[in-house]
Short mmCIF file of C-alpha atoms and ligand atoms in Angstrom, two decimals:
data_model
loop_
_atom_site.label_atom_id
_atom_site.label_comp_id
_atom_site.label_asym_id
_atom_site.label_seq_id
_atom_site.Cartn_x
_atom_site.Cartn_y
_atom_site.Cartn_z
CA UNK A 1 14.39 -23.87 127.85
CA UNK A 2 13.85 -26.18 124.87
CA UNK A 3 16.48 -28.68 123.72
CA UNK A 4 17.21 -26.42 120.76
CA UNK A 5 17.72 -23.38 122.96
CA UNK A 6 20.01 -25.33 125.28
CA UNK A 7 22.06 -26.58 122.33
CA UNK A 8 22.18 -23.11 120.76
CA UNK A 9 23.56 -21.83 124.03
CA UNK A 10 26.41 -24.39 123.88
CA UNK A 11 27.16 -23.49 120.26
CA UNK A 12 27.40 -19.79 121.16
CA UNK A 13 29.71 -20.54 124.07
CA UNK A 14 31.95 -22.77 121.95
CA UNK A 15 32.18 -20.02 119.32
CA UNK A 16 33.91 -17.68 121.76
CA UNK A 17 35.56 -20.32 123.95
CA UNK A 18 39.05 -19.48 125.21
CA UNK A 19 39.30 -22.17 127.89
CA UNK A 20 42.33 -23.76 126.25
CA UNK A 21 44.85 -22.79 123.57
CA UNK A 22 43.26 -24.54 120.58
CA UNK A 23 41.02 -21.64 119.42
CA UNK A 24 44.14 -19.69 118.41
CA UNK A 25 44.93 -22.01 115.52
CA UNK A 26 41.43 -22.96 114.46
CA UNK A 27 39.42 -21.41 111.65
CA UNK A 28 36.07 -22.54 112.93
CA UNK A 29 34.82 -24.28 116.05
CA UNK A 30 33.09 -27.60 115.45
CA UNK A 31 30.49 -27.96 118.19
CA UNK A 32 28.67 -30.99 116.75
CA UNK A 33 25.54 -31.59 114.67
CA UNK A 34 22.57 -33.84 114.21
CA UNK A 35 19.22 -34.67 115.67
CA UNK A 36 18.50 -33.53 119.20
CA UNK A 37 16.15 -36.53 119.44
CA UNK A 38 18.85 -39.00 118.37
CA UNK A 39 18.92 -42.44 119.98
CA UNK A 40 22.52 -42.77 118.85
CA UNK A 41 25.30 -40.35 119.64
CA UNK A 42 28.71 -40.78 118.01
CA UNK A 43 31.70 -39.20 119.68
CA UNK A 44 34.99 -38.69 117.86
CA UNK A 45 38.23 -37.07 118.89
CA UNK A 46 38.76 -33.61 117.39
CA UNK A 47 38.05 -31.76 114.16
CA UNK A 48 40.51 -32.28 111.32
CA UNK A 49 41.37 -30.08 108.36
CA UNK A 50 38.03 -30.23 106.55
CA UNK A 51 35.98 -30.05 109.71
CA UNK A 52 37.88 -26.92 110.71
CA UNK A 53 37.16 -25.36 107.31
CA UNK A 54 33.47 -26.17 107.40
CA UNK A 55 32.72 -26.00 111.12
CA UNK A 56 31.06 -29.44 110.90
CA UNK A 57 32.14 -32.80 112.37
CA UNK A 58 33.28 -35.73 110.24
CA UNK A 59 33.08 -34.18 106.78
CA UNK A 60 36.53 -35.30 105.57
CA UNK A 61 37.70 -38.75 104.56
CA UNK A 62 36.98 -40.31 107.97
CA UNK A 63 33.55 -38.72 107.71
CA UNK A 64 32.89 -40.42 104.37
CA UNK A 65 33.57 -43.76 106.01
CA UNK A 66 31.42 -42.83 108.99
CA UNK A 67 28.55 -41.92 106.63
CA UNK A 68 28.80 -45.40 105.07
CA UNK A 69 28.76 -47.06 108.49
CA UNK A 70 25.71 -45.04 109.50
CA UNK A 71 23.80 -45.89 106.33
CA UNK A 72 24.95 -49.51 106.75
CA UNK A 73 22.82 -49.70 109.88
CA UNK A 74 19.88 -48.14 108.04
CA UNK A 75 20.15 -44.74 109.66
CA UNK A 76 20.56 -41.36 108.07
CA UNK A 77 23.26 -38.99 109.23
CA UNK A 78 20.62 -36.43 110.22
CA UNK A 79 19.05 -38.95 112.59
CA UNK A 80 22.12 -39.33 114.80
CA UNK A 81 24.11 -36.75 116.74
CA UNK A 82 27.82 -36.43 116.00
CA UNK A 83 30.21 -34.69 118.32
CA UNK A 84 33.82 -34.68 119.45
CA UNK A 85 35.83 -34.63 122.64
CA UNK A 86 37.40 -31.28 121.73
CA UNK A 87 35.67 -28.67 119.62
CA UNK A 88 38.62 -26.94 117.94
CA UNK A 89 41.24 -28.43 115.64
CA UNK A 90 44.81 -28.61 116.83
CA UNK A 91 47.78 -27.60 114.73
CA UNK A 92 48.84 -30.54 112.56
CA UNK A 93 46.02 -32.66 114.02
CA UNK A 94 48.03 -33.69 117.03
CA UNK A 95 46.17 -35.64 119.70
CA UNK A 96 44.31 -33.59 122.29
CA UNK A 97 46.24 -32.90 125.48
CA UNK A 98 44.83 -33.79 128.88
CA UNK A 99 44.21 -30.15 129.82
CA UNK A 100 42.38 -29.55 126.52
CA UNK A 101 40.14 -32.55 127.11
CA UNK A 102 39.49 -31.36 130.63
CA UNK A 103 38.66 -27.84 129.49
CA UNK A 104 36.36 -28.89 126.65
CA UNK A 105 34.39 -31.89 127.81
CA UNK A 106 31.92 -29.92 129.92
CA UNK A 107 30.35 -29.00 126.56
CA UNK A 108 30.11 -32.65 125.55
CA UNK A 109 28.58 -33.59 128.90
CA UNK A 110 25.90 -30.95 128.40
CA UNK A 111 25.24 -32.21 124.87
CA UNK A 112 24.73 -35.73 126.22
CA UNK A 113 22.32 -34.42 128.85
CA UNK A 114 20.30 -32.56 126.22
CA UNK A 115 20.10 -35.44 123.75
CA UNK A 116 19.75 -38.27 126.27
CA UNK A 117 20.80 -40.92 123.70
CA UNK A 118 20.07 -44.59 124.20
CA UNK A 119 23.49 -45.48 122.85
CA UNK A 120 26.80 -43.68 122.80
CA UNK A 121 29.39 -45.04 120.40
CA UNK A 122 32.86 -43.79 121.23
CA UNK A 123 35.13 -43.62 118.20
CA UNK A 124 38.77 -44.20 119.12
CA UNK A 125 40.79 -44.19 122.27
CA UNK A 126 40.30 -40.60 123.41
CA UNK A 127 36.52 -40.56 123.48
CA UNK A 128 36.44 -44.12 124.80
CA UNK A 129 38.81 -43.26 127.63
CA UNK A 130 36.87 -40.12 128.51
CA UNK A 131 33.37 -41.63 128.47
CA UNK A 132 34.35 -44.85 130.24
CA UNK A 133 36.24 -42.88 132.90
CA UNK A 134 32.94 -41.23 133.75
CA UNK A 135 31.50 -44.64 134.63
CA UNK A 136 34.65 -45.61 136.53
CA UNK A 137 36.13 -47.89 133.91
CA UNK A 138 39.80 -47.42 133.28
CA UNK A 139 40.85 -48.09 129.69
CA UNK A 140 44.23 -49.65 129.09
CA UNK A 141 43.83 -50.18 125.38
CA UNK A 142 40.93 -49.92 122.98
CA UNK A 143 41.09 -53.59 121.97
CA UNK A 144 40.11 -54.73 125.48
CA UNK A 145 36.84 -52.78 125.39
CA UNK A 146 35.81 -52.35 121.77
CA UNK A 147 32.61 -53.93 120.56
CA UNK A 148 31.31 -54.42 124.08
CA UNK A 149 28.12 -52.81 125.30
CA UNK A 150 28.44 -51.15 128.71
CA UNK A 151 25.02 -50.51 130.20
CA UNK A 152 25.69 -47.71 132.62
CA UNK A 153 24.33 -44.70 134.33
CA UNK A 154 26.16 -41.80 132.72
CA UNK A 155 25.50 -38.29 133.99
CA UNK A 156 22.31 -39.58 135.57
CA UNK A 157 21.08 -41.20 132.35
CA UNK A 158 20.75 -44.90 131.49
CA UNK A 159 22.88 -45.45 128.40
CA UNK A 160 24.69 -48.22 126.56
CA UNK A 161 28.26 -47.25 125.72
CA UNK A 162 29.81 -49.07 122.77
CA UNK A 163 33.46 -48.29 122.15
CA UNK A 164 34.86 -48.87 118.69
CA UNK A 165 37.71 -47.90 116.40
CA UNK A 166 38.11 -44.41 115.05
CA UNK A 167 37.24 -44.38 111.32
CA UNK A 168 40.51 -42.54 110.59
CA UNK A 169 42.43 -45.40 112.22
CA UNK A 170 40.68 -47.80 109.87
CA UNK A 171 41.61 -45.68 106.85
CA UNK A 172 45.18 -45.87 108.06
CA UNK A 173 45.01 -49.56 108.87
CA UNK A 174 42.33 -51.35 106.79
CA UNK A 175 42.74 -54.51 108.90
CA UNK A 176 40.50 -52.83 111.50
CA UNK A 177 37.67 -52.30 109.08
CA UNK A 178 35.79 -55.55 109.66
CA UNK A 179 35.94 -54.91 113.42
CA UNK A 180 34.48 -51.44 112.97
CA UNK A 181 31.70 -52.83 110.78
CA UNK A 182 30.95 -55.56 113.33
CA UNK A 183 30.73 -52.97 116.09
CA UNK A 184 28.24 -50.98 114.05
CA UNK A 185 26.12 -54.11 113.71
CA UNK A 186 26.25 -54.36 117.49
CA UNK A 187 25.05 -50.75 117.67
CA UNK A 188 22.19 -51.65 115.36
CA UNK A 189 21.18 -54.64 117.51
CA UNK A 190 21.20 -52.49 120.63
CA UNK A 191 19.13 -49.80 118.92
CA UNK A 192 16.54 -52.36 117.90
CA UNK A 193 16.19 -53.72 121.43
CA UNK A 194 13.12 -52.54 123.29
CA UNK A 195 14.50 -50.66 126.35
N1 LIG B 201 38.05 -37.01 113.33
C1 LIG B 201 37.38 -36.77 114.46
O1 LIG B 201 37.67 -37.34 115.50
N2 LIG B 201 36.39 -35.91 114.43
C2 LIG B 201 36.01 -35.27 113.36
O2 LIG B 201 35.07 -34.47 113.42
C3 LIG B 201 36.72 -35.55 112.16
C4 LIG B 201 37.73 -36.42 112.17
#
């Protein structure tokens, strides 16, 4: 099967997914979007209000900031792949529960295996905790790991994992903004490195 067919299969499964409770409150699933050839994959937490309306990741206010960060490292949004830990919005945007993360992340794992990105940037504590747990790194707090590049074998693929702040956290607390911008520069440097 081609990459597109494999991804289409995931999208169809997510559309009818009942593996956890979140589908009941959601208007649209948000499987993820972007280039299947992306070198950079960005992983957020869960769809918010606008994402749920449109069925697309990061299209609300956090998305506007993310778009700026992406263009700030001379990439276009269509060149990266953007996904989330959970694919349906929760009521009142509460944080995903452990059983929801467990039920949903098989989709994300398959997306990573299709795209085979060089770099995965995890946005916020949930995606950082999940992705680093897969390479046996326990995360106590985001500050201890953010901005570092973890060169690891993830799901059988060589990848550099760069944890950073969630853009929504930066909108809430602008003091984090310079850190988020620095981490994106780190992403850029890693992308420019030859292998
Ligand atoms: N926040 C996220 O974590 N993901 C989105 O898609 C939008 C906001």
